[in-house]
PDB file of C-alpha atoms in Angstrom:
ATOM      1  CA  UNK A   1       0.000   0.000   0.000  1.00 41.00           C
ATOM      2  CA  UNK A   2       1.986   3.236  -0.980  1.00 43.00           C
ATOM      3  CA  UNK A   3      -0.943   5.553  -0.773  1.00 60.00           C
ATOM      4  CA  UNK A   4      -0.248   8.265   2.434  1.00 61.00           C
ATOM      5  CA  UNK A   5      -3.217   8.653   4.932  1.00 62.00           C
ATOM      6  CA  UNK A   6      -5.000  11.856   3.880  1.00 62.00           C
ATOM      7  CA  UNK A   7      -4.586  14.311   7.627  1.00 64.00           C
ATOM      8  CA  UNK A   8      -8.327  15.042   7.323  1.00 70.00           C
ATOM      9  CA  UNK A   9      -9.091  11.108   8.294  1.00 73.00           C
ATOM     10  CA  UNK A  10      -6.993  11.629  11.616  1.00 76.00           C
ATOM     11  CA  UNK A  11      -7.818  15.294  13.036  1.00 78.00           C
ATOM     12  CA  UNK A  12     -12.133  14.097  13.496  1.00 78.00           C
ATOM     13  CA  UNK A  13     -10.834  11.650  15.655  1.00 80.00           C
ATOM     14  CA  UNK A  14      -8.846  13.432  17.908  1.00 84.00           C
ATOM     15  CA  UNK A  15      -9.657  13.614  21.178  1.00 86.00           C
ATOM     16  CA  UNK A  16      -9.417  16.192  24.435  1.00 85.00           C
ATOM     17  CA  UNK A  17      -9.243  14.037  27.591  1.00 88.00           C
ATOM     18  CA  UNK A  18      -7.636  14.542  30.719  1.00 89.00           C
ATOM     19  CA  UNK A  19      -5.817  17.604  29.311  1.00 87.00           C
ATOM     20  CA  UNK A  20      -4.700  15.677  26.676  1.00 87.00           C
ATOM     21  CA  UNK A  21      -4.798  15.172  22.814  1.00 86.00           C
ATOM     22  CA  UNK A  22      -5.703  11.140  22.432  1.00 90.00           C
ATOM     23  CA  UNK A  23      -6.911   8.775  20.046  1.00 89.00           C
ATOM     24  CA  UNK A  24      -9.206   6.408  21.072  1.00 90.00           C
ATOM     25  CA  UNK A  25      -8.394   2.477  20.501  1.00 90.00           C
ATOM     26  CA  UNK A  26     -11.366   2.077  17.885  1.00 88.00           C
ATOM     27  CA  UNK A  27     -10.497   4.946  15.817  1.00 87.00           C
ATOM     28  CA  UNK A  28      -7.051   3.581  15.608  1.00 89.00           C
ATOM     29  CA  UNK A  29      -8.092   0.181  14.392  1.00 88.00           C
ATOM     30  CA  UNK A  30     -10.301   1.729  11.940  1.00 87.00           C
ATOM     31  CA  UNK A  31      -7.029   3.484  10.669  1.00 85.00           C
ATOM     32  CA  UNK A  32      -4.908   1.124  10.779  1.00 85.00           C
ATOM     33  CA  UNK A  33      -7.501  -1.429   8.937  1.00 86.00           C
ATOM     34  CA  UNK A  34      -7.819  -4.137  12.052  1.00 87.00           C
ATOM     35  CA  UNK A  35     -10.437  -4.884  14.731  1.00 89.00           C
ATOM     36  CA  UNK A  36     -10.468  -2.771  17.772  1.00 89.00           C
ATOM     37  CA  UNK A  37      -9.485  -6.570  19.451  1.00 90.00           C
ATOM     38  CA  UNK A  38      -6.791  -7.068  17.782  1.00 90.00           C
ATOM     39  CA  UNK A  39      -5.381  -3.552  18.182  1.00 91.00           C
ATOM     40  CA  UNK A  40      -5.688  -4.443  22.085  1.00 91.00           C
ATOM     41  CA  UNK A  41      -4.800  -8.028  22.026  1.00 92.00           C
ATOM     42  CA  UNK A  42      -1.355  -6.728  20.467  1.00 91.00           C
ATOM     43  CA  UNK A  43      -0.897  -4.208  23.265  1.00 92.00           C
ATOM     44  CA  UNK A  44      -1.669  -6.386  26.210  1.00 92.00           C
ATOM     45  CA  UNK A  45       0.693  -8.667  24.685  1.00 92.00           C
ATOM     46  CA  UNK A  46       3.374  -5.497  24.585  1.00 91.00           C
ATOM     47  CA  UNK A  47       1.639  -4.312  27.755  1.00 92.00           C
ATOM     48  CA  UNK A  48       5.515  -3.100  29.098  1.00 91.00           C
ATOM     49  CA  UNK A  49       5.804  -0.359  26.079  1.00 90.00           C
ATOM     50  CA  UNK A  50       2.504   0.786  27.369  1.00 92.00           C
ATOM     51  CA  UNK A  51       2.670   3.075  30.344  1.00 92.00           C
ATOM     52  CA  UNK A  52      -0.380   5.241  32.219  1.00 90.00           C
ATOM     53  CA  UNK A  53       1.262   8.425  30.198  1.00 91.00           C
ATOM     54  CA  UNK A  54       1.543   6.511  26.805  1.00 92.00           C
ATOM     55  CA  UNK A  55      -2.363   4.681  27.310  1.00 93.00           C
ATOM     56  CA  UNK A  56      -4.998   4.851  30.009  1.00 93.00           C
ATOM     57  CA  UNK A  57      -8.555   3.195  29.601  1.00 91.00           C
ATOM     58  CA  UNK A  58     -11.208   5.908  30.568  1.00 90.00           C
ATOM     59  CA  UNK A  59     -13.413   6.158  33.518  1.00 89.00           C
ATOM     60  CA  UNK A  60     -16.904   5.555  33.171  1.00 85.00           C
ATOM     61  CA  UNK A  61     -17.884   8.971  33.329  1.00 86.00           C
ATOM     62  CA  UNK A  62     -15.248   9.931  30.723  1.00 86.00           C
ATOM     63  CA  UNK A  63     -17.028   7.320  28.170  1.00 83.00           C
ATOM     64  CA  UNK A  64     -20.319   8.635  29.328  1.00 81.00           C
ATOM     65  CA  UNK A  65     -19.632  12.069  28.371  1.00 80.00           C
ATOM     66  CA  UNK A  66     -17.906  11.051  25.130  1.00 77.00           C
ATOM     67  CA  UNK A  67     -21.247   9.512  24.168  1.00 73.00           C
ATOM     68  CA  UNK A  68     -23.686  12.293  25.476  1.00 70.00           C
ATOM     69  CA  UNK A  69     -21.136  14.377  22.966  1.00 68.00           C
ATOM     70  CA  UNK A  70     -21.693  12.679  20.188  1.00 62.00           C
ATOM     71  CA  UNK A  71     -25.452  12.460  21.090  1.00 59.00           C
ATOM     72  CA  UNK A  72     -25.602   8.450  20.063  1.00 52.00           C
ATOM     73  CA  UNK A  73     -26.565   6.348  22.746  1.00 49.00           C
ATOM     74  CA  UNK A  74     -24.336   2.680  21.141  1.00 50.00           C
ATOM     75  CA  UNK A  75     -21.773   4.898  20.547  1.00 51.00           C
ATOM     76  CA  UNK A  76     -18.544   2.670  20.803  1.00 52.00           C
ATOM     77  CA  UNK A  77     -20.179   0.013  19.815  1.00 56.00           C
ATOM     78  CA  UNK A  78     -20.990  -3.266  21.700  1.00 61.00           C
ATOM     79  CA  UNK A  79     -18.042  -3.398  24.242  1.00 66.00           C
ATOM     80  CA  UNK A  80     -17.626  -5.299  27.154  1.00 73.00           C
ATOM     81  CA  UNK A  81     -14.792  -3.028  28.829  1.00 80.00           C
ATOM     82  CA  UNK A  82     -14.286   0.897  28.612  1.00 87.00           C
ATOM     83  CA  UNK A  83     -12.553   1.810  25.434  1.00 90.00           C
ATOM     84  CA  UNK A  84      -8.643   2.595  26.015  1.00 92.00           C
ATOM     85  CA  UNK A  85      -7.264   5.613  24.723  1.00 92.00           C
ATOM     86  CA  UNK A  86      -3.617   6.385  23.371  1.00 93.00           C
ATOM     87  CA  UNK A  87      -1.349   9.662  23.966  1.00 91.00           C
ATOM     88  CA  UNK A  88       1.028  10.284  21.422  1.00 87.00           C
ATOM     89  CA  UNK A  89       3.864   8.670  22.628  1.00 88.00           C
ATOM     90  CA  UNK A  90       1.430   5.482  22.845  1.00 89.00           C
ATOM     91  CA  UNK A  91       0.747   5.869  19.238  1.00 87.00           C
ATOM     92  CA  UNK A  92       4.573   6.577  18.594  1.00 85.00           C
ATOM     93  CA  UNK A  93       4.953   2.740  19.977  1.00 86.00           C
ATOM     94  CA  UNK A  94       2.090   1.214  18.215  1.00 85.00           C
ATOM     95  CA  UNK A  95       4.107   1.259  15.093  1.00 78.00           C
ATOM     96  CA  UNK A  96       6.905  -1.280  16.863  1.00 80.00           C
ATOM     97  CA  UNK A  97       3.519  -3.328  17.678  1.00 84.00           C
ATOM     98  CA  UNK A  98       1.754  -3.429  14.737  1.00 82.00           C
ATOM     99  CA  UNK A  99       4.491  -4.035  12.583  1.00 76.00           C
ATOM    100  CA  UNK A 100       2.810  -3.500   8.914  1.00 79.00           C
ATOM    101  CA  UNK A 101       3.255  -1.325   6.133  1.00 80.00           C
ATOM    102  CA  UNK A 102      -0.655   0.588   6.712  1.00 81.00           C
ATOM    103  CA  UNK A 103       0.550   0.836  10.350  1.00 81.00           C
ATOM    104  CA  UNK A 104       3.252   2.859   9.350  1.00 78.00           C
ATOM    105  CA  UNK A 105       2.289   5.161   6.653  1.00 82.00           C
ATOM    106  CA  UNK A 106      -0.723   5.744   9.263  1.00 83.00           C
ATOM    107  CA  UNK A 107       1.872   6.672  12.160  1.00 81.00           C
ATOM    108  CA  UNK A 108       3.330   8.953  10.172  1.00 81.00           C
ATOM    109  CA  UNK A 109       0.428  10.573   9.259  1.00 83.00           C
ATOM    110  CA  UNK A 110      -0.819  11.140  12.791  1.00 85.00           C
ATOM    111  CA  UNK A 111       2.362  12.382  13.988  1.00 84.00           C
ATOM    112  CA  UNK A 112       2.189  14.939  11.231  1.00 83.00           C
ATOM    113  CA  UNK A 113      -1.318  16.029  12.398  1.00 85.00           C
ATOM    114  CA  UNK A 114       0.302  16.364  16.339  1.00 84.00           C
ATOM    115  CA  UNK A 115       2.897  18.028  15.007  1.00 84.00           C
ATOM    116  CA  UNK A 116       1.204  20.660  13.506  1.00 84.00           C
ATOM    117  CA  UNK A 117      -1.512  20.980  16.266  1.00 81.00           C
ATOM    118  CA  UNK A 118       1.810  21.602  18.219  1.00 81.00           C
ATOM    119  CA  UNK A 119       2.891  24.941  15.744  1.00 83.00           C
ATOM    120  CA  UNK A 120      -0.590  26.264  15.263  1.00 81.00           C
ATOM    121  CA  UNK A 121      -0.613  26.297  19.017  1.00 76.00           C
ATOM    122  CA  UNK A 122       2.248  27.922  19.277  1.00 79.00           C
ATOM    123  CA  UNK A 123       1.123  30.350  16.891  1.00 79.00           C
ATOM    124  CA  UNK A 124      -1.845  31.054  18.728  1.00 76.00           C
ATOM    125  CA  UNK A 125       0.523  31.467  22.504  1.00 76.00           C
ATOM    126  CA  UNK A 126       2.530  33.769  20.136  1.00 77.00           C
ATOM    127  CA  UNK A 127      -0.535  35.896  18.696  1.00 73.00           C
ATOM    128  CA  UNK A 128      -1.901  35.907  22.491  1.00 71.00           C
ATOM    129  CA  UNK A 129       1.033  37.414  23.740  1.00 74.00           C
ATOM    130  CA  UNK A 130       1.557  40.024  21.066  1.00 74.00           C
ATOM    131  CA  UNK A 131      -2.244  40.788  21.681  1.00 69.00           C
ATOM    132  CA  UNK A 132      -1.662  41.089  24.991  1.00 70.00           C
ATOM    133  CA  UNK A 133       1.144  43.957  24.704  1.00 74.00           C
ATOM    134  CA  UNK A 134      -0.656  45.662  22.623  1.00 70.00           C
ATOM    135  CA  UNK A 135      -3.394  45.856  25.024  1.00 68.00           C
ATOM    136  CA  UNK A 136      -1.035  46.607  28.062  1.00 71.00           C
ATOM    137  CA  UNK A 137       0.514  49.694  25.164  1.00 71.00           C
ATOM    138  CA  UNK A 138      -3.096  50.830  23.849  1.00 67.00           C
ATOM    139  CA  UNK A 139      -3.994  50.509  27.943  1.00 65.00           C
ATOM    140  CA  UNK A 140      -1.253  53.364  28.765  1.00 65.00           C
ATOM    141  CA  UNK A 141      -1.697  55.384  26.193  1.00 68.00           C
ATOM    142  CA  UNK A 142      -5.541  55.524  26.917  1.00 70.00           C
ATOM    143  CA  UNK A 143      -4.529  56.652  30.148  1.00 71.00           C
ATOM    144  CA  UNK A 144      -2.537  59.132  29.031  1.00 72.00           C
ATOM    145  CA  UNK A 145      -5.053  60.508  26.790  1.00 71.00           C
ATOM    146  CA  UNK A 146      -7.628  60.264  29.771  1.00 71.00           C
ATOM    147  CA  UNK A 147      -5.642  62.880  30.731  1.00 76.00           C
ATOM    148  CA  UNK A 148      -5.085  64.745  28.633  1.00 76.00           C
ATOM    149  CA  UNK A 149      -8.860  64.689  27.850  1.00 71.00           C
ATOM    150  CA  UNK A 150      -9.815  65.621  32.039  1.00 74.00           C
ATOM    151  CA  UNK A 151      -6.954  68.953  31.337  1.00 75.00           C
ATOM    152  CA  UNK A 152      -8.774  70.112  28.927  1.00 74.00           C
ATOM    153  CA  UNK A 153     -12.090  69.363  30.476  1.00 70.00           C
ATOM    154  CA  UNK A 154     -11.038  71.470  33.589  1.00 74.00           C
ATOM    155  CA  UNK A 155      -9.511  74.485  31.161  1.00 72.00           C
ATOM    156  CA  UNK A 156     -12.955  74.531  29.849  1.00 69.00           C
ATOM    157  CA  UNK A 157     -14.750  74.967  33.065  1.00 65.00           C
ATOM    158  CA  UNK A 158     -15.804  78.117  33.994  1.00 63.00           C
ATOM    159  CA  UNK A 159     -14.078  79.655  37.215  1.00 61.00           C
ATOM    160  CA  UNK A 160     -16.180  78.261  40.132  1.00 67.00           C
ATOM    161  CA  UNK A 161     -16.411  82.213  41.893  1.00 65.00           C
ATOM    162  CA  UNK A 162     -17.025  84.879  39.076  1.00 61.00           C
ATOM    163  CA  UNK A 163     -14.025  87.339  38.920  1.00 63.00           C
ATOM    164  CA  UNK A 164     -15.303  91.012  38.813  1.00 67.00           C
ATOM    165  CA  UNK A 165     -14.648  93.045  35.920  1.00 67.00           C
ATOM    166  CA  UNK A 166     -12.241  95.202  35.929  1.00 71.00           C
ATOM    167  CA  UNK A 167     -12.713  99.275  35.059  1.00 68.00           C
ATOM    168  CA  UNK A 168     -15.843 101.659  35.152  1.00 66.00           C
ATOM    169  CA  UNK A 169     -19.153 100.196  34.468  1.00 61.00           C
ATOM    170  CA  UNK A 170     -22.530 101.864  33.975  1.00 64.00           C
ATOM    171  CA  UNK A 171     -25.441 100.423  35.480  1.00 66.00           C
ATOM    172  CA  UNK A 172     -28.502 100.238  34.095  1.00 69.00           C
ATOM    173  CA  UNK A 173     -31.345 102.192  35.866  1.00 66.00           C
ATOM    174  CA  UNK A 174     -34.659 100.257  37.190  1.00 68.00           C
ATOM    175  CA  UNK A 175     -37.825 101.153  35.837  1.00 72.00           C
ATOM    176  CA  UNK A 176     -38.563 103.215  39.135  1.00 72.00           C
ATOM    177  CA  UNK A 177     -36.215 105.196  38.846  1.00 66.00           C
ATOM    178  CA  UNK A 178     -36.730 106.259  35.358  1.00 67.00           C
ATOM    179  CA  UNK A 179     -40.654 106.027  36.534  1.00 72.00           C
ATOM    180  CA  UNK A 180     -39.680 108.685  39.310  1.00 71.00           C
ATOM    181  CA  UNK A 181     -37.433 110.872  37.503  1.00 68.00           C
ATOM    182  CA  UNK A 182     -40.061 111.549  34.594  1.00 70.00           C
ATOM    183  CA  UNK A 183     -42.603 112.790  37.390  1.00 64.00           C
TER     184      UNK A 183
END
């Protein structure tokens, strides 16, 4: 088989668990073309190239919300046991397991896919931290111009006590006194 695994048959199927990007065991066999039993009869076999940070199985609630995701209540199929799920250094050492041409060509391909999930989060730590000097930059010079904005405001306020003209004014006369001065 010489064809390459096309990326958009691995990235559906990865996972989020535990604060982790997995694979679970039956969309691995699906990949790799064999029966989700035989995928795990080879690894209990190999069950030493296997540890908790390479492969866990999940907890029942784990499964349960993986199904109310999905919104399919067989989802998984008929099992017996909880599905087991693969890091990527577990999927690293499938390929010394499952020793077959697919089984490479379809290691390679996810490693590809975590490897890029790897730079586009980078990019995104990268974007997130230029954002966030920007903001702390735009953030002083808003405060800057907050002041500048409240000097003006107070230049524009008129004097709180009136200041008294300055030089000789004539006062107008009231009515009664123009009313008296006629008579």
């Amino acid at each position: 088989m010489s064809k390459e695994i096309p990326v958009d048959r691995v990235v559906p199927s990865i996972r989020w668990i535990r604060g982790q990007n997995v694979l679970l065991d039956s969309d691995l066999a699906t990949l790799y073309g064999v029966t989700t039993g035989n995928l795990n009869k080879a690894v209990k076999r190999n069950i030493d190239r296997f540890p908790s940070d390479f492969m866990f199985q999940l907890k029942s609630e784990e499964l349960a919300n993986l199904k109310f995701q999905f919104g399919i209540s067989s989802w998984g199929g008929r099992r017996r046991s909880r599905p087991y799920v693969f890091t990527e250094q577990g999927i690293a050492m499938l390929s010394s397991v499952l020793n077959s041409e697919r089984a490479i060509k379809v290691n390679i391909a996810i490693m590809r896919v975590f490897v890029k999930m790897r730079q586009m989060l980078e990019t995104n730590r990268e974007l997130a931290q230029k954002f966030s000097e920007l903001e702390q930059r735009v953030g002083k010079h808003d405060e800057e111009i907050a002041a500048i904005f409240e000097a003006i405001r107070q230049l524009m306020a008129p004097p709180e006590k009136p200041r008294r003209e300055i030089g000789f004014h004539v006062r107008e006369k009231s009515p009664q006194y123009r009313a008296r001065k006629r008579a």
